[in-house]
PDB file of N, CA and C in Angstrom:
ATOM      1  N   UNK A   1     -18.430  48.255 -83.666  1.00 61.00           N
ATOM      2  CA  UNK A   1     -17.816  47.068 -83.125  1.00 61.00           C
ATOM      3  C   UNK A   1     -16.353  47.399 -82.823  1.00 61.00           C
ATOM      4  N   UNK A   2     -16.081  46.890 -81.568  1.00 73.00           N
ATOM      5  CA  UNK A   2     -14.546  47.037 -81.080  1.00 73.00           C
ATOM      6  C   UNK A   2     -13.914  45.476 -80.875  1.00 73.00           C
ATOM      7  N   UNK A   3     -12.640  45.685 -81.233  1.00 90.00           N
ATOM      8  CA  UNK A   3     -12.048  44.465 -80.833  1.00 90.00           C
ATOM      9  C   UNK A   3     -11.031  44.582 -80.085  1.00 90.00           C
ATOM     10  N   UNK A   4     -10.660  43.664 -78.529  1.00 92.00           N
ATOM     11  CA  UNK A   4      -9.545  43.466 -78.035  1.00 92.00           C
ATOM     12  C   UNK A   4      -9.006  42.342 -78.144  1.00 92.00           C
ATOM     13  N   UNK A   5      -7.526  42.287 -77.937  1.00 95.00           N
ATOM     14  CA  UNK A   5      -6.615  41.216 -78.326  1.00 95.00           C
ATOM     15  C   UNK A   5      -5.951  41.075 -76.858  1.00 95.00           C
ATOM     16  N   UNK A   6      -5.515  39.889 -76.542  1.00 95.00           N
ATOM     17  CA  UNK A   6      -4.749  39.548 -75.812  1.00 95.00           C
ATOM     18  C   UNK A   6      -4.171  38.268 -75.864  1.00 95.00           C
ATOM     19  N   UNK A   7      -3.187  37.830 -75.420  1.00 95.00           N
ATOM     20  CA  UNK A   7      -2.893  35.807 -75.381  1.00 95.00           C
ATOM     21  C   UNK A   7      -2.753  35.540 -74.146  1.00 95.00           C
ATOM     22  N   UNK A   8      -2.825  34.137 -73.747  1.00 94.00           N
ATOM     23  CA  UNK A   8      -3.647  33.432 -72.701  1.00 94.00           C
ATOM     24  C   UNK A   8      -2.833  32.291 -72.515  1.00 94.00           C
ATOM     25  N   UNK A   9      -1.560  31.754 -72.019  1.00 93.00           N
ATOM     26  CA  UNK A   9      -0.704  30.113 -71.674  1.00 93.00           C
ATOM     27  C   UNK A   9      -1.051  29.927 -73.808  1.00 93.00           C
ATOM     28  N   UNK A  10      -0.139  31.080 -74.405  1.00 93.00           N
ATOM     29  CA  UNK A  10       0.345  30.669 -75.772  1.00 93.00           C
ATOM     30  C   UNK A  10      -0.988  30.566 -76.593  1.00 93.00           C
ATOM     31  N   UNK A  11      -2.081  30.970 -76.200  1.00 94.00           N
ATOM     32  CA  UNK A  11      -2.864  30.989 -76.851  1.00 94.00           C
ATOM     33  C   UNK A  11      -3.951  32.465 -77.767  1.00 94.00           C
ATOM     34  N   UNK A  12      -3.920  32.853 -78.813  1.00 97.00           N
ATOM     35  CA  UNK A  12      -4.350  34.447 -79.259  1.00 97.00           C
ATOM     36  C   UNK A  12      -5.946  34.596 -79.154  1.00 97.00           C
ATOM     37  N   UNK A  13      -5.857  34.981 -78.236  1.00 97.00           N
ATOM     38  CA  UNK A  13      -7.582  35.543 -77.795  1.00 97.00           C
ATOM     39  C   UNK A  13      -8.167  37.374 -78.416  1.00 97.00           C
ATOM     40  N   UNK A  14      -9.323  37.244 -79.627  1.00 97.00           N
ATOM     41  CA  UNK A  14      -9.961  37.938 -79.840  1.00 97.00           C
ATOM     42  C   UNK A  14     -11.272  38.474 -79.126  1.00 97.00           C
ATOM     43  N   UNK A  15     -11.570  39.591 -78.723  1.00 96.00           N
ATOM     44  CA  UNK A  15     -12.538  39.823 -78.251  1.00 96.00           C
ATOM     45  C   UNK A  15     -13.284  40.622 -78.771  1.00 96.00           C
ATOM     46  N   UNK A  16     -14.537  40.680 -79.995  1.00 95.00           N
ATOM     47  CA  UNK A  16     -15.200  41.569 -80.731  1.00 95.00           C
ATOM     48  C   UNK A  16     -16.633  41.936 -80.130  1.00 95.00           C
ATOM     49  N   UNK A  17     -16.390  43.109 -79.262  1.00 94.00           N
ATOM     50  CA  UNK A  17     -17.703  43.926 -78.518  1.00 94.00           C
ATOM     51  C   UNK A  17     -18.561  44.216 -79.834  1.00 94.00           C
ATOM     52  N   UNK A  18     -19.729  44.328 -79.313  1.00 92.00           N
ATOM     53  CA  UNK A  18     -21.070  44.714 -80.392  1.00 92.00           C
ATOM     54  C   UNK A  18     -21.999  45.202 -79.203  1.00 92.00           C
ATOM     55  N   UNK A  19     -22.389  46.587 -79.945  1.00 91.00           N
ATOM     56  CA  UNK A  19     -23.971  47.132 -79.067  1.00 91.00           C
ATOM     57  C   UNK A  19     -25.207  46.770 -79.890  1.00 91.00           C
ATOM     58  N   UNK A  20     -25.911  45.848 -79.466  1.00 90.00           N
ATOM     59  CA  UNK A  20     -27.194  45.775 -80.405  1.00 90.00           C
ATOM     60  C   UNK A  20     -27.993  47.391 -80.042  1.00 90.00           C
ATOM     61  N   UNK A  21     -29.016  47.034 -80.675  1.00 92.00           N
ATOM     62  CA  UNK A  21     -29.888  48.060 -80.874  1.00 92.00           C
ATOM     63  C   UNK A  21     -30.426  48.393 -79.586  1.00 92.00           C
ATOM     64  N   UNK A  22     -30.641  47.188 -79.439  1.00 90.00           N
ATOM     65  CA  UNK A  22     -31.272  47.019 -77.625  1.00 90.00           C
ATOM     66  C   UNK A  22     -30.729  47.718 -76.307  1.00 90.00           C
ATOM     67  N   UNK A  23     -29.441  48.087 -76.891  1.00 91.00           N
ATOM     68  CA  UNK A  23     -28.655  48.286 -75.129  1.00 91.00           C
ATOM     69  C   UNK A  23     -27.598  47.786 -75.114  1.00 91.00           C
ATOM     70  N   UNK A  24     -26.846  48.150 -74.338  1.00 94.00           N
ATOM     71  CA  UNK A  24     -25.959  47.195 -73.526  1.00 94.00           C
ATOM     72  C   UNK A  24     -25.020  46.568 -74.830  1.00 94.00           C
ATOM     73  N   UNK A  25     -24.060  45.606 -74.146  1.00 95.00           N
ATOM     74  CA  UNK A  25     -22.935  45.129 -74.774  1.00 95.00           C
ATOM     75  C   UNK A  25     -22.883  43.404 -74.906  1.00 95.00           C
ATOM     76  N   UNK A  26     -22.932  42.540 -76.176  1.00 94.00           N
ATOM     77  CA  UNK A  26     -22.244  41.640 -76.297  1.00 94.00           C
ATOM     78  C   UNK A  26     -21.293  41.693 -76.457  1.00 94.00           C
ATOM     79  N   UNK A  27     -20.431  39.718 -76.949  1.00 94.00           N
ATOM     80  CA  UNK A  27     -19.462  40.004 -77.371  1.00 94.00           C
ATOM     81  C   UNK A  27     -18.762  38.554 -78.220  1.00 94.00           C
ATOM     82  N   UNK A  28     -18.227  38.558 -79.010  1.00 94.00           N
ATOM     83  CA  UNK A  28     -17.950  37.552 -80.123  1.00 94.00           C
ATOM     84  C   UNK A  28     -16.519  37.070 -79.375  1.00 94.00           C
ATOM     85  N   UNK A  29     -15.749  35.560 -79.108  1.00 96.00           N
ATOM     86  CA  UNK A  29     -14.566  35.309 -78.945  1.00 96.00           C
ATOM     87  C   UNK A  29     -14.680  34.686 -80.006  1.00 96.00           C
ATOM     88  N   UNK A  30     -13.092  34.528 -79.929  1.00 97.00           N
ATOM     89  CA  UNK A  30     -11.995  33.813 -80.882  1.00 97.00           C
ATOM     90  C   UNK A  30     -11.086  33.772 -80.252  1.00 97.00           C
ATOM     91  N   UNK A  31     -10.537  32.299 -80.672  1.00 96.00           N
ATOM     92  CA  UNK A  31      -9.149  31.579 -79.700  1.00 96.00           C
ATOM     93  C   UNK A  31      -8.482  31.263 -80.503  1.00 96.00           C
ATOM     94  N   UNK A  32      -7.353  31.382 -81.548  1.00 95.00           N
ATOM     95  CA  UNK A  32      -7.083  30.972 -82.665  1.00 95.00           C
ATOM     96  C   UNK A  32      -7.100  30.802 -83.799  1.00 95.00           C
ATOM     97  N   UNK A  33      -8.306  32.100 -83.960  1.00 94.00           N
ATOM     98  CA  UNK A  33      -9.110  32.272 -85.110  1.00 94.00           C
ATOM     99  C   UNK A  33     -10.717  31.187 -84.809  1.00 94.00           C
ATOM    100  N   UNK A  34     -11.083  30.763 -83.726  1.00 95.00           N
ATOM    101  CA  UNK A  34     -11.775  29.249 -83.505  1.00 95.00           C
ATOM    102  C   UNK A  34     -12.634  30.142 -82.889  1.00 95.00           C
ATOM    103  N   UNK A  35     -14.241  30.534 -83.345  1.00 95.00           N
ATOM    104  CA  UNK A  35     -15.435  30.907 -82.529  1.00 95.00           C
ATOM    105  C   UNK A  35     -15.144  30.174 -81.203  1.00 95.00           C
ATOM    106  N   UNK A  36     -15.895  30.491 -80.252  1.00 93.00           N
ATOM    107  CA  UNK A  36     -16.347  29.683 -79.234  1.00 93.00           C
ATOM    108  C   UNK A  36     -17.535  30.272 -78.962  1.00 93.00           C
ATOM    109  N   UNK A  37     -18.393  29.225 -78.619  1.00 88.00           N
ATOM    110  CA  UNK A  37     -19.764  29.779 -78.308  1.00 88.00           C
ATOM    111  C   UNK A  37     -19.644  30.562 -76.737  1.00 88.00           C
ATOM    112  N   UNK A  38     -20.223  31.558 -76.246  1.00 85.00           N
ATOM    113  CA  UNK A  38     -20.792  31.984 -75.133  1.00 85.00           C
ATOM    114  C   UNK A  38     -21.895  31.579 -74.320  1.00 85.00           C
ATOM    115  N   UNK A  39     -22.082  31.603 -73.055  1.00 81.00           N
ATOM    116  CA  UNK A  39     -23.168  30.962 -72.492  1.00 81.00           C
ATOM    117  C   UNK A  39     -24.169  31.991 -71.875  1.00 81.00           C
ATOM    118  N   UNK A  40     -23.614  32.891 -72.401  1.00 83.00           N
ATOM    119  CA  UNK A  40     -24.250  34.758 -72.427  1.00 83.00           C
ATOM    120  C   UNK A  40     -24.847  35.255 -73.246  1.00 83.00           C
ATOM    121  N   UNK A  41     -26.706  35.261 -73.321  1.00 84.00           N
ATOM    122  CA  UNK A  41     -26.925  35.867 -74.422  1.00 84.00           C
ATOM    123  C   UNK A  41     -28.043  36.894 -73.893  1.00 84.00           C
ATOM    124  N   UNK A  42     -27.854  37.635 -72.745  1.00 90.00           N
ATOM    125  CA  UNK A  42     -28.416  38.869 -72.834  1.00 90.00           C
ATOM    126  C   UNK A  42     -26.768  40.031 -72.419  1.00 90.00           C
ATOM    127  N   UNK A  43     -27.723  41.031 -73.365  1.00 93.00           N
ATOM    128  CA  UNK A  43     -26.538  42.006 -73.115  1.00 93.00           C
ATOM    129  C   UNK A  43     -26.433  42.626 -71.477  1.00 93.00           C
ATOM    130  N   UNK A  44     -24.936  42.995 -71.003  1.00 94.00           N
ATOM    131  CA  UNK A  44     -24.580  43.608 -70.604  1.00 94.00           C
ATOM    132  C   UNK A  44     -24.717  45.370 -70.341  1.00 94.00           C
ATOM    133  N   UNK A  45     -25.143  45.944 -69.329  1.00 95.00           N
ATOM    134  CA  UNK A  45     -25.309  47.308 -69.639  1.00 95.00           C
ATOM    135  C   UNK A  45     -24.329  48.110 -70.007  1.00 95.00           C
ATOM    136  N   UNK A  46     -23.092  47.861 -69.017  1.00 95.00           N
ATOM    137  CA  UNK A  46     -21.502  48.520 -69.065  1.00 95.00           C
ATOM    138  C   UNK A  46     -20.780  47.644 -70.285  1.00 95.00           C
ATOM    139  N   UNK A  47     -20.014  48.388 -71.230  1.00 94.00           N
ATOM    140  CA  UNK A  47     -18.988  48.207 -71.678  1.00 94.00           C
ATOM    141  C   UNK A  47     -17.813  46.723 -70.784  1.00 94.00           C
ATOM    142  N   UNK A  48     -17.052  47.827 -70.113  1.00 95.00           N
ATOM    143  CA  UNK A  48     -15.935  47.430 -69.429  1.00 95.00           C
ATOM    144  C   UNK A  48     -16.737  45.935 -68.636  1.00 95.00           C
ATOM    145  N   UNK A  49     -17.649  46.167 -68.042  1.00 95.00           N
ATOM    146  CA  UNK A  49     -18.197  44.931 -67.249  1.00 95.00           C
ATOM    147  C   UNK A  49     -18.710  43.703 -68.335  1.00 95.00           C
ATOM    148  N   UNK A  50     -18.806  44.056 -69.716  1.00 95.00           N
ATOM    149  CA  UNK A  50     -19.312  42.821 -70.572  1.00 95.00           C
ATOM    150  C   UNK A  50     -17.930  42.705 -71.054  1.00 95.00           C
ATOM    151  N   UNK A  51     -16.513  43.450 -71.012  1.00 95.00           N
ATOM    152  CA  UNK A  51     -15.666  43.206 -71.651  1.00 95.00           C
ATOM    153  C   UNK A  51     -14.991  41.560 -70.438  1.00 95.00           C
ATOM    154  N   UNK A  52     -14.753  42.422 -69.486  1.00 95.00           N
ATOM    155  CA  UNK A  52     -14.467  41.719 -67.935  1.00 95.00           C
ATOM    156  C   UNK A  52     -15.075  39.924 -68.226  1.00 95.00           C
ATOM    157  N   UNK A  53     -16.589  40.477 -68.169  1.00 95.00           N
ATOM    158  CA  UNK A  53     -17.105  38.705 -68.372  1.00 95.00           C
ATOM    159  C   UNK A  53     -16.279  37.703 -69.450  1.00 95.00           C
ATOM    160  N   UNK A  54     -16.047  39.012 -70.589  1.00 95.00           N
ATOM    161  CA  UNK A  54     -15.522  37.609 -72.185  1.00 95.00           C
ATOM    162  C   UNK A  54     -14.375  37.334 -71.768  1.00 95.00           C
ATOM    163  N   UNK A  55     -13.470  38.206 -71.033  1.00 95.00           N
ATOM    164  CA  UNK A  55     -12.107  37.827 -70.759  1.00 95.00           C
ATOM    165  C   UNK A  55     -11.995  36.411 -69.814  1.00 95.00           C
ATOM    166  N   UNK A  56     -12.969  37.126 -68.962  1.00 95.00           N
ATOM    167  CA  UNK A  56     -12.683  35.465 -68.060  1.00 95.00           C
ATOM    168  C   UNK A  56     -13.440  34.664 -68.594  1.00 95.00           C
ATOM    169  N   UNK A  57     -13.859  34.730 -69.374  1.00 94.00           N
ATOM    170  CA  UNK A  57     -14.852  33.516 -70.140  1.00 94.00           C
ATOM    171  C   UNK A  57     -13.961  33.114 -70.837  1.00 94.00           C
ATOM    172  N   UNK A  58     -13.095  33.290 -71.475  1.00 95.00           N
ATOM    173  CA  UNK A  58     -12.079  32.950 -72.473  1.00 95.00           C
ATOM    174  C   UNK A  58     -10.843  32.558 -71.761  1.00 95.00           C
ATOM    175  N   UNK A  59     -10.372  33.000 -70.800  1.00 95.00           N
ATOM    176  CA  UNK A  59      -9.297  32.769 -69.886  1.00 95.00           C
ATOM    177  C   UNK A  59      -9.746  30.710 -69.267  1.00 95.00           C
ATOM    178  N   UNK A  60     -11.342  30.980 -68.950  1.00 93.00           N
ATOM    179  CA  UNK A  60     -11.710  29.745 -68.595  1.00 93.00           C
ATOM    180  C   UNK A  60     -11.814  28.686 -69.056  1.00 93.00           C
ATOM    181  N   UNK A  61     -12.373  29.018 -70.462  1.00 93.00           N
ATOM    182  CA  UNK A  61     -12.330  27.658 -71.621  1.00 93.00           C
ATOM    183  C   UNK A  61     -11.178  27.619 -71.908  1.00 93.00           C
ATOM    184  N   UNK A  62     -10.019  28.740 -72.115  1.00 94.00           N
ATOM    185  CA  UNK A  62      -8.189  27.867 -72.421  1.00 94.00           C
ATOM    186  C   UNK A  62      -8.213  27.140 -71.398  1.00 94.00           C
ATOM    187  N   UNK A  63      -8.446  27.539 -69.842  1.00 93.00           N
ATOM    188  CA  UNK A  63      -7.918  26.681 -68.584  1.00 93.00           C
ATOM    189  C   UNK A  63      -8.458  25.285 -68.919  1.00 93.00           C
ATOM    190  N   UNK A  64      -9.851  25.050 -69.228  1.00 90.00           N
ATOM    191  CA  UNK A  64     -10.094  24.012 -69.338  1.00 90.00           C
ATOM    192  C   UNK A  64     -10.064  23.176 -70.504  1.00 90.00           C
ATOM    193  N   UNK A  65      -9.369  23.570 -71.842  1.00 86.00           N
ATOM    194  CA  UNK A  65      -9.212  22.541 -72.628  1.00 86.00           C
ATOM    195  C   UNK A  65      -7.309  22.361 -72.410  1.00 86.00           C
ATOM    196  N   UNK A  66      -6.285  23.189 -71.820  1.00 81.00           N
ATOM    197  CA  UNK A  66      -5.000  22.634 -71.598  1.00 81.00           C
ATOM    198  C   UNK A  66      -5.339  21.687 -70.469  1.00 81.00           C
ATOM    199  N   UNK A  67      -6.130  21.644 -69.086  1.00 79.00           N
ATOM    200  CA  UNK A  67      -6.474  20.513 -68.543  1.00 79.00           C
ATOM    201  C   UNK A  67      -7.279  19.700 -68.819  1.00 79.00           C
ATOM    202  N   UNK A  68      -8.148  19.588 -69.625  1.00 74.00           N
ATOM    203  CA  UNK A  68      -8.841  18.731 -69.610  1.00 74.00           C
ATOM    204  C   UNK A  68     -10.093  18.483 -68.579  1.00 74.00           C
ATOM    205  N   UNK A  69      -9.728  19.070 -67.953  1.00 64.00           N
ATOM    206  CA  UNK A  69     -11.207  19.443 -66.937  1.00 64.00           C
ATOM    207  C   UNK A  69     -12.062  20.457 -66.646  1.00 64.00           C
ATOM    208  N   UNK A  70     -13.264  20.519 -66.162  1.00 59.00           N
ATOM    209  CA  UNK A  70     -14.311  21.554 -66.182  1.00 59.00           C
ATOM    210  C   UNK A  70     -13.236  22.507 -64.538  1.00 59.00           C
TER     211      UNK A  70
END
């Protein structure tokens, strides 16, 4: 398991990659220490391309809970 860090409009975004057994790449966020669920649950083949998805997946749910809209 690998983890990247980055922050997001003041907010600390975790990103913990996992290879199941199966293949390919999930990946665990955290926004504050705060799970957030994913709407992704088959793995990824590439690394970098399942990393890519959590980032903007995480970039998207901050966008939308400082606005308030989807």
């Amino acid at each position: 398991m690998t983890n990247e860090q980055f922050e997001h409009k003041g907010q600390q975004v975790e990103i913990k990659m996992v290879q199941p057994l199966i293949g390919g790449w999930l990946w665990q966020t955290d926004i504050n220490g705060v799970r957030i669920a994913s709407s992704r649950r088959a793995p990824i083949k590439y690394r970098q391309d399942a990393l890519q998805y959590a980032v903007l997946e995480a970039k998207e749910f901050i966008d939308m809970e400082s606005t308030g809209r989807p």
